[in-house]
XYZ file of C-alpha atoms in Angstrom:
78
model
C 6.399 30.830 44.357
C 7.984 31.848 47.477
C 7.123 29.577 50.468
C 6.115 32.923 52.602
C 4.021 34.476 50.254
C -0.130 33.522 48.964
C -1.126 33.778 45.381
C -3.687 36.142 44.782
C -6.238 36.487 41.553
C -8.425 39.236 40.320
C -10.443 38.816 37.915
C -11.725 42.274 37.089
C -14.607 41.264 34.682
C -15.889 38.246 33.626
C -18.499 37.518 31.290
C -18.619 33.979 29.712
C -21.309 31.935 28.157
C -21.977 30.156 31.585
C -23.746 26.825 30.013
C -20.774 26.454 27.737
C -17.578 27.811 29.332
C -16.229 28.888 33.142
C -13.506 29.553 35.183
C -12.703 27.105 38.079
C -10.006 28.349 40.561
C -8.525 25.901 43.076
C -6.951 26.481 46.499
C -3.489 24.949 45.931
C -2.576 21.989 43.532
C -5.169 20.840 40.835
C -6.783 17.956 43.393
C -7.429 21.035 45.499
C -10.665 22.664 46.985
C -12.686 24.758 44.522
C -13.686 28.019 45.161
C -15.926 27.704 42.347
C -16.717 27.469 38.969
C -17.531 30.981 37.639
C -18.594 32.506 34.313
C -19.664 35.831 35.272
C -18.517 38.698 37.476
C -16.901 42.048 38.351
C -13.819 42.553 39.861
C -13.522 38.815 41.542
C -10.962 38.411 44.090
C -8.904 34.919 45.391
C -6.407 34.608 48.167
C -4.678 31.204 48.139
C -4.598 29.920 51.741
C -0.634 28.809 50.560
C 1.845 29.697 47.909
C -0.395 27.335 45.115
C -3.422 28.233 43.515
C -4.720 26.745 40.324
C -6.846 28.676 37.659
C -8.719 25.732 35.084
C -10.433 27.435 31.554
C -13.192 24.700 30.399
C -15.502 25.004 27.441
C -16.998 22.879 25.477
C -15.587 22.018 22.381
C -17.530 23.731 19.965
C -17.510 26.991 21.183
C -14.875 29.328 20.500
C -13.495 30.674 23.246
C -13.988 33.983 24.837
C -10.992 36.321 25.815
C -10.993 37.600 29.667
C -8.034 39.040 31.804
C -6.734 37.284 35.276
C -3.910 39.079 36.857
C -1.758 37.099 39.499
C 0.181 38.999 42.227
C 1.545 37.769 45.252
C 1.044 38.391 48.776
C 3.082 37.722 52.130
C 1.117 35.248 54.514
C -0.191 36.351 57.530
């Protein structure tokens, strides 16, 4: 993305089986600060403090995975 513009996420509902699967989201590059990692939630919101933002999906093996919705937009700094 575009040097002057943030990433932003919403996550408009989120319901995961928290002791098997979550959501991380990372402020930049994936050796970045965590916001958190999340399994539950209505309409979630992330601003990227630059033009980088990395979402991670994690569950354990066994599980099947659950289907969710993230939608990505972009945002001039400042």
């Amino acid at each position: 993305m575009d040097p002057e513009f943030q990433v932003a996420v919403d996550i408009p509902h989120l319901r995961l089986t928290c002791n098997k699967e979550y959501v991380e989201i990372l402020d930049g590059p994936p050796e970045s600060n965590s916001y958190g990692k999340i399994c539950k939630g209505l309409n979630l919101e992330y601003r990227s403090s630059s033009n980088v933002m990395t979402v991670k999906y994690s569950r354990q093996s066994d599980h099947p995975a659950s289907s969710y919705e993230i939608i990505f937009f972009k945002n001039p700094q400042g």
